[in-house]
mmCIF file with all atom_site columns, C-alpha atoms in Angstrom:
data_model
loop_
_atom_site.group_PDB
_atom_site.id
_atom_site.type_symbol
_atom_site.label_atom_id
_atom_site.label_alt_id
_atom_site.label_comp_id
_atom_site.label_asym_id
_atom_site.label_entity_id
_atom_site.label_seq_id
_atom_site.pdbx_PDB_ins_code
_atom_site.Cartn_x
_atom_site.Cartn_y
_atom_site.Cartn_z
_atom_site.occupancy
_atom_site.B_iso_or_equiv
_atom_site.pdbx_formal_charge
_atom_site.auth_seq_id
_atom_site.auth_comp_id
_atom_site.auth_asym_id
_atom_site.auth_atom_id
_atom_site.pdbx_PDB_model_num
ATOM 1   C CA . MET A 1 1   ? 16.298  -3.434  -4.031  1.00 51.00 ? 1430 MET A CA 1
ATOM 2   C CA . ALA A 1 2   ? 13.917  -1.183  -5.940  1.00 67.00 ? 1431 ALA A CA 1
ATOM 3   C CA . GLN A 1 3   ? 10.252  -2.073  -5.910  1.00 86.00 ? 1432 GLN A CA 1
ATOM 4   C CA . ARG A 1 4   ? 8.620   -2.869  -9.223  1.00 92.00 ? 1433 ARG A CA 1
ATOM 5   C CA . ASP A 1 5   ? 5.756   -0.835  -10.601 1.00 95.00 ? 1434 ASP A CA 1
ATOM 6   C CA . TYR A 1 6   ? 2.409   -2.348  -9.564  1.00 97.00 ? 1435 TYR A CA 1
ATOM 7   C CA . TYR A 1 7   ? 0.927   -1.842  -13.027 1.00 97.00 ? 1436 TYR A CA 1
ATOM 8   C CA . GLU A 1 8   ? 3.917   -3.647  -14.548 1.00 97.00 ? 1437 GLU A CA 1
ATOM 9   C CA . ILE A 1 9   ? 3.567   -6.523  -12.077 1.00 96.00 ? 1438 ILE A CA 1
ATOM 10  C CA . LEU A 1 10  ? -0.046  -7.082  -13.147 1.00 97.00 ? 1439 LEU A CA 1
ATOM 11  C CA . GLY A 1 11  ? 0.701   -6.411  -16.816 1.00 97.00 ? 1440 GLY A CA 1
ATOM 12  C CA . VAL A 1 12  ? -1.901  -3.658  -17.167 1.00 97.00 ? 1441 VAL A CA 1
ATOM 13  C CA . GLU A 1 13  ? -1.973  -0.046  -18.327 1.00 97.00 ? 1442 GLU A CA 1
ATOM 14  C CA . ARG A 1 14  ? -2.383  2.824   -15.859 1.00 96.00 ? 1443 ARG A CA 1
ATOM 15  C CA . THR A 1 15  ? -5.848  3.487   -17.308 1.00 96.00 ? 1444 THR A CA 1
ATOM 16  C CA . VAL A 1 16  ? -7.121  -0.039  -16.552 1.00 96.00 ? 1445 VAL A CA 1
ATOM 17  C CA . ASP A 1 17  ? -10.682 -0.322  -15.254 1.00 97.00 ? 1446 ASP A CA 1
ATOM 18  C CA . ALA A 1 18  ? -11.707 -2.389  -12.223 1.00 96.00 ? 1447 ALA A CA 1
ATOM 19  C CA . ALA A 1 19  ? -12.976 -5.380  -14.223 1.00 97.00 ? 1448 ALA A CA 1
ATOM 20  C CA . ALA A 1 20  ? -9.816  -5.706  -16.329 1.00 97.00 ? 1449 ALA A CA 1
ATOM 21  C CA . LEU A 1 21  ? -7.657  -5.231  -13.233 1.00 97.00 ? 1450 LEU A CA 1
ATOM 22  C CA . LYS A 1 22  ? -9.471  -8.045  -11.429 1.00 97.00 ? 1451 LYS A CA 1
ATOM 23  C CA . SER A 1 23  ? -9.194  -10.290 -14.478 1.00 97.00 ? 1452 SER A CA 1
ATOM 24  C CA . ALA A 1 24  ? -5.438  -9.708  -14.754 1.00 97.00 ? 1453 ALA A CA 1
ATOM 25  C CA . TYR A 1 25  ? -5.000  -10.363 -11.037 1.00 97.00 ? 1454 TYR A CA 1
ATOM 26  C CA . ARG A 1 26  ? -6.997  -13.599 -11.097 1.00 97.00 ? 1455 ARG A CA 1
ATOM 27  C CA . ARG A 1 27  ? -5.100  -14.914 -14.123 1.00 97.00 ? 1456 ARG A CA 1
ATOM 28  C CA . LEU A 1 28  ? -1.695  -14.182 -12.565 1.00 96.00 ? 1457 LEU A CA 1
ATOM 29  C CA . ALA A 1 29  ? -2.715  -15.388 -9.099  1.00 95.00 ? 1458 ALA A CA 1
ATOM 30  C CA . MET A 1 30  ? -3.825  -18.732 -10.518 1.00 95.00 ? 1459 MET A CA 1
ATOM 31  C CA . GLU A 1 31  ? -0.664  -19.054 -12.610 1.00 95.00 ? 1460 GLU A CA 1
ATOM 32  C CA . HIS A 1 32  ? 1.737   -18.223 -9.765  1.00 94.00 ? 1461 HIS A CA 1
ATOM 33  C CA . HIS A 1 33  ? -0.150  -19.634 -6.761  1.00 94.00 ? 1462 HIS A CA 1
ATOM 34  C CA . PRO A 1 34  ? 2.295   -21.563 -4.539  1.00 92.00 ? 1463 PRO A CA 1
ATOM 35  C CA . ASP A 1 35  ? -0.043  -24.583 -4.349  1.00 92.00 ? 1464 ASP A CA 1
ATOM 36  C CA . ARG A 1 36  ? 0.148   -24.922 -8.135  1.00 92.00 ? 1465 ARG A CA 1
ATOM 37  C CA . ASN A 1 37  ? 3.932   -24.571 -8.164  1.00 89.00 ? 1466 ASN A CA 1
ATOM 38  C CA . GLY A 1 38  ? 5.019   -26.943 -5.427  1.00 91.00 ? 1467 GLY A CA 1
ATOM 39  C CA . GLY A 1 39  ? 5.358   -24.147 -2.881  1.00 86.00 ? 1468 GLY A CA 1
ATOM 40  C CA . SER A 1 40  ? 8.638   -22.924 -4.360  1.00 91.00 ? 1469 SER A CA 1
ATOM 41  C CA . GLU A 1 41  ? 10.148  -19.788 -2.832  1.00 93.00 ? 1470 GLU A CA 1
ATOM 42  C CA . GLU A 1 42  ? 9.961   -18.060 -6.210  1.00 94.00 ? 1471 GLU A CA 1
ATOM 43  C CA . SER A 1 43  ? 6.229   -18.736 -6.572  1.00 92.00 ? 1472 SER A CA 1
ATOM 44  C CA . VAL A 1 44  ? 5.569   -17.579 -2.992  1.00 94.00 ? 1473 VAL A CA 1
ATOM 45  C CA . ALA A 1 45  ? 7.460   -14.323 -3.601  1.00 94.00 ? 1474 ALA A CA 1
ATOM 46  C CA . ARG A 1 46  ? 5.761   -13.730 -6.962  1.00 95.00 ? 1475 ARG A CA 1
ATOM 47  C CA . PHE A 1 47  ? 2.303   -14.460 -5.516  1.00 95.00 ? 1476 PHE A CA 1
ATOM 48  C CA . LYS A 1 48  ? 2.902   -11.992 -2.660  1.00 95.00 ? 1477 LYS A CA 1
ATOM 49  C CA . GLU A 1 49  ? 4.040   -9.360  -5.163  1.00 96.00 ? 1478 GLU A CA 1
ATOM 50  C CA . ILE A 1 50  ? 0.930   -9.894  -7.311  1.00 96.00 ? 1479 ILE A CA 1
ATOM 51  C CA . SER A 1 51  ? -1.355  -9.764  -4.258  1.00 96.00 ? 1480 SER A CA 1
ATOM 52  C CA . GLU A 1 52  ? 0.257   -6.579  -2.945  1.00 95.00 ? 1481 GLU A CA 1
ATOM 53  C CA . ALA A 1 53  ? -0.105  -4.880  -6.336  1.00 96.00 ? 1482 ALA A CA 1
ATOM 54  C CA . TYR A 1 54  ? -3.770  -5.850  -6.579  1.00 97.00 ? 1483 TYR A CA 1
ATOM 55  C CA . THR A 1 55  ? -4.499  -4.783  -2.998  1.00 96.00 ? 1484 THR A CA 1
ATOM 56  C CA . VAL A 1 56  ? -3.242  -1.277  -3.752  1.00 96.00 ? 1485 VAL A CA 1
ATOM 57  C CA . LEU A 1 57  ? -4.625  -0.857  -7.263  1.00 97.00 ? 1486 LEU A CA 1
ATOM 58  C CA . SER A 1 58  ? -8.085  -2.240  -6.452  1.00 96.00 ? 1487 SER A CA 1
ATOM 59  C CA . ASP A 1 59  ? -8.624  0.321   -3.661  1.00 96.00 ? 1488 ASP A CA 1
ATOM 60  C CA . GLU A 1 60  ? -9.484  3.739   -5.119  1.00 95.00 ? 1489 GLU A CA 1
ATOM 61  C CA . GLN A 1 61  ? -7.798  5.756   -2.364  1.00 95.00 ? 1490 GLN A CA 1
ATOM 62  C CA . LYS A 1 62  ? -4.643  3.635   -2.285  1.00 95.00 ? 1491 LYS A CA 1
ATOM 63  C CA . ARG A 1 63  ? -4.471  3.678   -6.075  1.00 96.00 ? 1492 ARG A CA 1
ATOM 64  C CA . ALA A 1 64  ? -4.752  7.480   -6.158  1.00 95.00 ? 1493 ALA A CA 1
ATOM 65  C CA . ALA A 1 65  ? -1.961  7.770   -3.569  1.00 94.00 ? 1494 ALA A CA 1
ATOM 66  C CA . TYR A 1 66  ? 0.174   5.289   -5.526  1.00 95.00 ? 1495 TYR A CA 1
ATOM 67  C CA . ASP A 1 67  ? -0.429  7.113   -8.802  1.00 95.00 ? 1496 ASP A CA 1
ATOM 68  C CA . ARG A 1 68  ? 0.576   10.396  -7.206  1.00 94.00 ? 1497 ARG A CA 1
ATOM 69  C CA . PHE A 1 69  ? 3.468   9.386   -4.936  1.00 93.00 ? 1498 PHE A CA 1
ATOM 70  C CA . GLY A 1 70  ? 4.515   5.894   -6.012  1.00 92.00 ? 1499 GLY A CA 1
ATOM 71  C CA . HIS A 1 71  ? 5.390   3.320   -3.366  1.00 91.00 ? 1500 HIS A CA 1
ATOM 72  C CA . ALA A 1 72  ? 5.957   6.063   -0.777  1.00 90.00 ? 1501 ALA A CA 1
ATOM 73  C CA . GLY A 1 73  ? 2.271   6.965   -1.043  1.00 88.00 ? 1502 GLY A CA 1
ATOM 74  C CA . VAL A 1 74  ? 1.114   3.535   0.095   1.00 88.00 ? 1503 VAL A CA 1
ATOM 75  C CA . ASN A 1 75  ? 3.985   2.319   2.248   1.00 83.00 ? 1504 ASN A CA 1
ATOM 76  C CA . GLY A 1 76  ? 3.945   5.139   4.779   1.00 70.00 ? 1505 GLY A CA 1
ATOM 77  C CA . GLY A 1 77  ? 6.933   6.883   3.231   1.00 57.00 ? 1506 GLY A CA 1
ATOM 78  C CA . GLY A 1 78  ? 5.611   10.335  3.975   1.00 52.00 ? 1507 GLY A CA 1
ATOM 79  C CA . ALA A 1 79  ? 5.818   12.273  7.202   1.00 51.00 ? 1508 ALA A CA 1
ATOM 80  C CA . GLY A 1 80  ? 2.994   11.752  9.624   1.00 52.00 ? 1509 GLY A CA 1
ATOM 81  C CA . GLY A 1 81  ? 0.367   14.339  10.301  1.00 52.00 ? 1510 GLY A CA 1
ATOM 82  C CA . GLY A 1 82  ? 1.580   14.899  13.838  1.00 53.00 ? 1511 GLY A CA 1
ATOM 83  C CA . ASN A 1 83  ? 2.511   18.165  15.476  1.00 54.00 ? 1512 ASN A CA 1
ATOM 84  C CA . PRO A 1 84  ? 6.023   19.155  14.312  1.00 53.00 ? 1513 PRO A CA 1
ATOM 85  C CA . PHE A 1 85  ? 6.542   21.186  17.505  1.00 54.00 ? 1514 PHE A CA 1
ATOM 86  C CA . GLY A 1 86  ? 6.381   18.329  19.978  1.00 53.00 ? 1515 GLY A CA 1
ATOM 87  C CA . GLN A 1 87  ? 3.780   17.528  22.575  1.00 53.00 ? 1516 GLN A CA 1
ATOM 88  C CA . GLY A 1 88  ? 2.091   20.903  22.562  1.00 54.00 ? 1517 GLY A CA 1
ATOM 89  C CA . GLY A 1 89  ? -0.381  20.761  25.428  1.00 53.00 ? 1518 GLY A CA 1
ATOM 90  C CA . ALA A 1 90  ? -0.349  17.010  25.920  1.00 54.00 ? 1519 ALA A CA 1
ATOM 91  C CA . GLY A 1 91  ? -0.040  17.258  29.723  1.00 56.00 ? 1520 GLY A CA 1
ATOM 92  C CA . PHE A 1 92  ? -2.699  19.943  30.030  1.00 54.00 ? 1521 PHE A CA 1
ATOM 93  C CA . HIS A 1 93  ? -6.055  18.732  31.325  1.00 58.00 ? 1522 HIS A CA 1
ATOM 94  C CA . ASP A 1 94  ? -7.681  21.573  33.230  1.00 62.00 ? 1523 ASP A CA 1
ATOM 95  C CA . ILE A 1 95  ? -7.270  25.355  33.127  1.00 62.00 ? 1524 ILE A CA 1
ATOM 96  C CA . ASN A 1 96  ? -7.011  25.377  36.932  1.00 64.00 ? 1525 ASN A CA 1
ATOM 97  C CA . ASP A 1 97  ? -3.820  23.294  36.681  1.00 60.00 ? 1526 ASP A CA 1
ATOM 98  C CA . ILE A 1 98  ? -2.079  26.322  35.191  1.00 60.00 ? 1527 ILE A CA 1
ATOM 99  C CA . PHE A 1 99  ? -3.176  28.646  38.000  1.00 64.00 ? 1528 PHE A CA 1
ATOM 100 C CA . SER A 1 100 ? -2.251  26.213  40.749  1.00 62.00 ? 1529 SER A CA 1
ATOM 101 C CA . GLN A 1 101 ? 1.384   26.059  39.614  1.00 60.00 ? 1530 GLN A CA 1
#
């Protein structure tokens, strides 16, 4: 299942400022909160979706990554920053270890 656009979920434009973003989140969170909707599965799922969207869009770094790479930018979809050539010198502790071999 494809993930929905976070801006669409919150009903805001991509140029939204922090205050308007928070206002949209609060309105939707109150409307779809499980306690206000008898704890239905639909309200729980919608509330989680709204909360996830706000968590990403309210954080400047996460929002920038989302704007640039979409869901892959915030869900760890990219390759890690590790060494592509394996362990490298992971077992190496002391220069004398090399000479004693």
